[in-house]
mmCIF file with all atom_site columns, C-alpha atoms in Angstrom:
data_model
loop_
_atom_site.group_PDB
_atom_site.id
_atom_site.type_symbol
_atom_site.label_atom_id
_atom_site.label_alt_id
_atom_site.label_comp_id
_atom_site.label_asym_id
_atom_site.label_entity_id
_atom_site.label_seq_id
_atom_site.pdbx_PDB_ins_code
_atom_site.Cartn_x
_atom_site.Cartn_y
_atom_site.Cartn_z
_atom_site.occupancy
_atom_site.B_iso_or_equiv
_atom_site.pdbx_formal_charge
_atom_site.auth_seq_id
_atom_site.auth_comp_id
_atom_site.auth_asym_id
_atom_site.auth_atom_id
_atom_site.pdbx_PDB_model_num
ATOM 1  C CA . UNK P 1 1  ? 0.000   0.000  0.000   1.00 0.00 ? 1  UNK P CA 1
ATOM 2  C CA . UNK P 1 2  ? 1.000   3.621  -0.366  1.00 0.00 ? 2  UNK P CA 1
ATOM 3  C CA . UNK P 1 3  ? 1.243   3.990  3.419   1.00 0.00 ? 3  UNK P CA 1
ATOM 4  C CA . UNK P 1 4  ? 3.817   1.195  3.587   1.00 0.00 ? 4  UNK P CA 1
ATOM 5  C CA . UNK P 1 5  ? 6.235   2.573  1.032   1.00 0.00 ? 5  UNK P CA 1
ATOM 6  C CA . UNK P 1 6  ? 4.122   3.497  -1.950  1.00 0.00 ? 6  UNK P CA 1
ATOM 7  C CA . UNK P 1 7  ? 2.262   1.706  -4.683  1.00 0.00 ? 7  UNK P CA 1
ATOM 8  C CA . UNK P 1 8  ? 4.033   -0.983 -6.638  1.00 0.00 ? 8  UNK P CA 1
ATOM 9  C CA . UNK P 1 9  ? 4.870   0.156  -10.182 1.00 0.00 ? 9  UNK P CA 1
ATOM 10 C CA . UNK P 1 10 ? 2.911   -1.603 -12.917 1.00 0.00 ? 10 UNK P CA 1
ATOM 11 C CA . UNK P 1 11 ? 5.333   -0.533 -15.665 1.00 0.00 ? 11 UNK P CA 1
ATOM 12 C CA . UNK P 1 12 ? 8.652   1.303  -15.839 1.00 0.00 ? 12 UNK P CA 1
ATOM 13 C CA . UNK P 1 13 ? 6.661   4.541  -16.303 1.00 0.00 ? 13 UNK P CA 1
ATOM 14 C CA . UNK P 1 14 ? 4.357   4.165  -13.288 1.00 0.00 ? 14 UNK P CA 1
ATOM 15 C CA . UNK P 1 15 ? 4.562   7.108  -10.892 1.00 0.00 ? 15 UNK P CA 1
ATOM 16 C CA . UNK P 1 16 ? 5.245   5.434  -7.553  1.00 0.00 ? 16 UNK P CA 1
ATOM 17 C CA . UNK P 1 17 ? 7.601   7.680  -5.569  1.00 0.00 ? 17 UNK P CA 1
ATOM 18 C CA . UNK P 1 18 ? 5.603   9.748  -3.083  1.00 0.00 ? 18 UNK P CA 1
ATOM 19 C CA . UNK P 1 19 ? 7.248   13.106 -3.940  1.00 0.00 ? 19 UNK P CA 1
ATOM 20 C CA . UNK P 1 20 ? 6.896   12.469 -7.673  1.00 0.00 ? 20 UNK P CA 1
ATOM 21 C CA . UNK P 1 21 ? 3.252   11.494 -7.213  1.00 0.00 ? 21 UNK P CA 1
ATOM 22 C CA . UNK P 1 22 ? 2.608   14.705 -5.237  1.00 0.00 ? 22 UNK P CA 1
ATOM 23 C CA . UNK P 1 23 ? 4.156   16.817 -8.044  1.00 0.00 ? 23 UNK P CA 1
ATOM 24 C CA . UNK P 1 24 ? 2.100   14.908 -10.599 1.00 0.00 ? 24 UNK P CA 1
ATOM 25 C CA . UNK P 1 25 ? -1.138  15.489 -8.658  1.00 0.00 ? 25 UNK P CA 1
ATOM 26 C CA . UNK P 1 26 ? -0.332  19.191 -8.229  1.00 0.00 ? 26 UNK P CA 1
ATOM 27 C CA . UNK P 1 27 ? 0.179   19.481 -11.999 1.00 0.00 ? 27 UNK P CA 1
ATOM 28 C CA . UNK P 1 28 ? -3.120  17.689 -12.664 1.00 0.00 ? 28 UNK P CA 1
ATOM 29 C CA . UNK P 1 29 ? -4.915  20.060 -10.293 1.00 0.00 ? 29 UNK P CA 1
ATOM 30 C CA . UNK P 1 30 ? -3.346  23.123 -11.957 1.00 0.00 ? 30 UNK P CA 1
ATOM 31 C CA . UNK P 1 31 ? -4.026  21.929 -15.524 1.00 0.00 ? 31 UNK P CA 1
ATOM 32 C CA . UNK P 1 32 ? -7.529  20.660 -14.859 1.00 0.00 ? 32 UNK P CA 1
ATOM 33 C CA . UNK P 1 33 ? -6.865  17.373 -16.649 1.00 0.00 ? 33 UNK P CA 1
ATOM 34 C CA . UNK P 1 34 ? -4.737  14.264 -16.274 1.00 0.00 ? 34 UNK P CA 1
ATOM 35 C CA . UNK P 1 35 ? -2.751  12.218 -18.732 1.00 0.00 ? 35 UNK P CA 1
ATOM 36 C CA . UNK P 1 36 ? -1.344  8.729  -18.522 1.00 0.00 ? 36 UNK P CA 1
ATOM 37 C CA . UNK P 1 37 ? 1.130   7.343  -21.032 1.00 0.00 ? 37 UNK P CA 1
ATOM 38 C CA . UNK P 1 38 ? 2.293   3.792  -20.408 1.00 0.00 ? 38 UNK P CA 1
ATOM 39 C CA . UNK P 1 39 ? 1.844   4.001  -16.632 1.00 0.00 ? 39 UNK P CA 1
ATOM 40 C CA . UNK P 1 40 ? -0.802  1.276  -16.305 1.00 0.00 ? 40 UNK P CA 1
ATOM 41 C CA . UNK P 1 41 ? 0.051   -0.829 -19.345 1.00 0.00 ? 41 UNK P CA 1
ATOM 42 C CA . UNK P 1 42 ? 3.047   -0.353 -21.603 1.00 0.00 ? 42 UNK P CA 1
ATOM 43 C CA . UNK P 1 43 ? 0.883   0.121  -24.688 1.00 0.00 ? 43 UNK P CA 1
ATOM 44 C CA . UNK P 1 44 ? -1.955  2.273  -23.298 1.00 0.00 ? 44 UNK P CA 1
ATOM 45 C CA . UNK P 1 45 ? -2.522  5.986  -22.804 1.00 0.00 ? 45 UNK P CA 1
ATOM 46 C CA . UNK P 1 46 ? -5.381  8.253  -21.782 1.00 0.00 ? 46 UNK P CA 1
ATOM 47 C CA . UNK P 1 47 ? -6.497  11.778 -21.021 1.00 0.00 ? 47 UNK P CA 1
ATOM 48 C CA . UNK P 1 48 ? -9.148  12.524 -18.414 1.00 0.00 ? 48 UNK P CA 1
ATOM 49 C CA . UNK P 1 49 ? -11.092 15.453 -17.010 1.00 0.00 ? 49 UNK P CA 1
ATOM 50 C CA . UNK P 1 50 ? -13.090 15.785 -13.788 1.00 0.00 ? 50 UNK P CA 1
ATOM 51 C CA . UNK P 1 51 ? -16.861 15.782 -13.498 1.00 0.00 ? 51 UNK P CA 1
ATOM 52 C CA . UNK P 1 52 ? -17.925 17.815 -10.480 1.00 0.00 ? 52 UNK P CA 1
ATOM 53 C CA . UNK P 1 53 ? -21.141 18.300 -8.549  1.00 0.00 ? 53 UNK P CA 1
ATOM 54 C CA . UNK P 1 54 ? -22.804 21.715 -8.282  1.00 0.00 ? 54 UNK P CA 1
ATOM 55 C CA . UNK P 1 55 ? -20.838 22.179 -5.046  1.00 0.00 ? 55 UNK P CA 1
ATOM 56 C CA . UNK P 1 56 ? -17.571 21.535 -6.894  1.00 0.00 ? 56 UNK P CA 1
ATOM 57 C CA . UNK P 1 57 ? -16.982 18.100 -5.409  1.00 0.00 ? 57 UNK P CA 1
ATOM 58 C CA . UNK P 1 58 ? -15.301 15.587 -7.683  1.00 0.00 ? 58 UNK P CA 1
ATOM 59 C CA . UNK P 1 59 ? -17.871 12.869 -8.452  1.00 0.00 ? 59 UNK P CA 1
ATOM 60 C CA . UNK P 1 60 ? -16.513 11.170 -11.586 1.00 0.00 ? 60 UNK P CA 1
ATOM 61 C CA . UNK P 1 61 ? -14.111 11.454 -14.465 1.00 0.00 ? 61 UNK P CA 1
ATOM 62 C CA . UNK P 1 62 ? -14.489 11.445 -18.224 1.00 0.00 ? 62 UNK P CA 1
ATOM 63 C CA . UNK P 1 63 ? -11.704 9.466  -19.890 1.00 0.00 ? 63 UNK P CA 1
ATOM 64 C CA . UNK P 1 64 ? -10.536 8.953  -23.450 1.00 0.00 ? 64 UNK P CA 1
ATOM 65 C CA . UNK P 1 65 ? -8.151  6.019  -23.674 1.00 0.00 ? 65 UNK P CA 1
ATOM 66 C CA . UNK P 1 66 ? -6.448  4.034  -26.369 1.00 0.00 ? 66 UNK P CA 1
ATOM 67 C CA . UNK P 1 67 ? -3.182  2.736  -27.735 1.00 0.00 ? 67 UNK P CA 1
ATOM 68 C CA . UNK P 1 68 ? -0.084  4.659  -26.745 1.00 0.00 ? 68 UNK P CA 1
ATOM 69 C CA . UNK P 1 69 ? 0.661   5.409  -30.413 1.00 0.00 ? 69 UNK P CA 1
ATOM 70 C CA . UNK P 1 70 ? -2.543  7.486  -30.544 1.00 0.00 ? 70 UNK P CA 1
ATOM 71 C CA . UNK P 1 71 ? -1.854  9.641  -27.481 1.00 0.00 ? 71 UNK P CA 1
ATOM 72 C CA . UNK P 1 72 ? -1.213  12.747 -29.579 1.00 0.00 ? 72 UNK P CA 1
ATOM 73 C CA . UNK P 1 73 ? -4.709  12.346 -31.072 1.00 0.00 ? 73 UNK P CA 1
ATOM 74 C CA . UNK P 1 74 ? -6.288  11.885 -27.636 1.00 0.00 ? 74 UNK P CA 1
ATOM 75 C CA . UNK P 1 75 ? -4.496  14.946 -26.293 1.00 0.00 ? 75 UNK P CA 1
ATOM 76 C CA . UNK P 1 76 ? -6.107  17.133 -28.970 1.00 0.00 ? 76 UNK P CA 1
ATOM 77 C CA . UNK P 1 77 ? -9.563  16.250 -27.564 1.00 0.00 ? 77 UNK P CA 1
ATOM 78 C CA . UNK P 1 78 ? -9.052  17.699 -24.078 1.00 0.00 ? 78 UNK P CA 1
ATOM 79 C CA . UNK P 1 79 ? -11.194 20.778 -24.803 1.00 0.00 ? 79 UNK P CA 1
ATOM 80 C CA . UNK P 1 80 ? -14.036 18.592 -26.114 1.00 0.00 ? 80 UNK P CA 1
ATOM 81 C CA . UNK P 1 81 ? -13.750 16.386 -23.015 1.00 0.00 ? 81 UNK P CA 1
ATOM 82 C CA . UNK P 1 82 ? -13.857 19.465 -20.781 1.00 0.00 ? 82 UNK P CA 1
ATOM 83 C CA . UNK P 1 83 ? -16.983 20.729 -22.550 1.00 0.00 ? 83 UNK P CA 1
ATOM 84 C CA . UNK P 1 84 ? -18.726 17.382 -22.146 1.00 0.00 ? 84 UNK P CA 1
ATOM 85 C CA . UNK P 1 85 ? -17.663 17.141 -18.498 1.00 0.00 ? 85 UNK P CA 1
ATOM 86 C CA . UNK P 1 86 ? -19.116 20.617 -17.880 1.00 0.00 ? 86 UNK P CA 1
ATOM 87 C CA . UNK P 1 87 ? -22.373 19.501 -19.516 1.00 0.00 ? 87 UNK P CA 1
ATOM 88 C CA . UNK P 1 88 ? -22.494 16.375 -17.352 1.00 0.00 ? 88 UNK P CA 1
ATOM 89 C CA . UNK P 1 89 ? -21.766 18.486 -14.268 1.00 0.00 ? 89 UNK P CA 1
ATOM 90 C CA . UNK P 1 90 ? -24.783 20.667 -15.079 1.00 0.00 ? 90 UNK P CA 1
ATOM 91 C CA . UNK P 1 91 ? -26.956 17.563 -15.268 1.00 0.00 ? 91 UNK P CA 1
ATOM 92 C CA . UNK P 1 92 ? -25.899 16.739 -11.712 1.00 0.00 ? 92 UNK P CA 1
ATOM 93 C CA . UNK P 1 93 ? -27.050 20.148 -10.422 1.00 0.00 ? 93 UNK P CA 1
#
């Protein structure tokens, strides 16, 4: 577990050092989206955006995932994902 030394890496790219994970989470918070390239599986990648309640609480995420070779295509859809997440957030209000 993370409390006993951190999560075990799933691939060579998995963020598993506590300080690195903290920096990664801070970046995600600042950007408003997250990316993953080869961290869960060597050949997978994704981009994700938060879906929040009317109170601003994180309730879900909207994710676009696929083969790592297509990450550049996924990355170009972040604005569309954000728009859809905002629409879904309104439905939760």
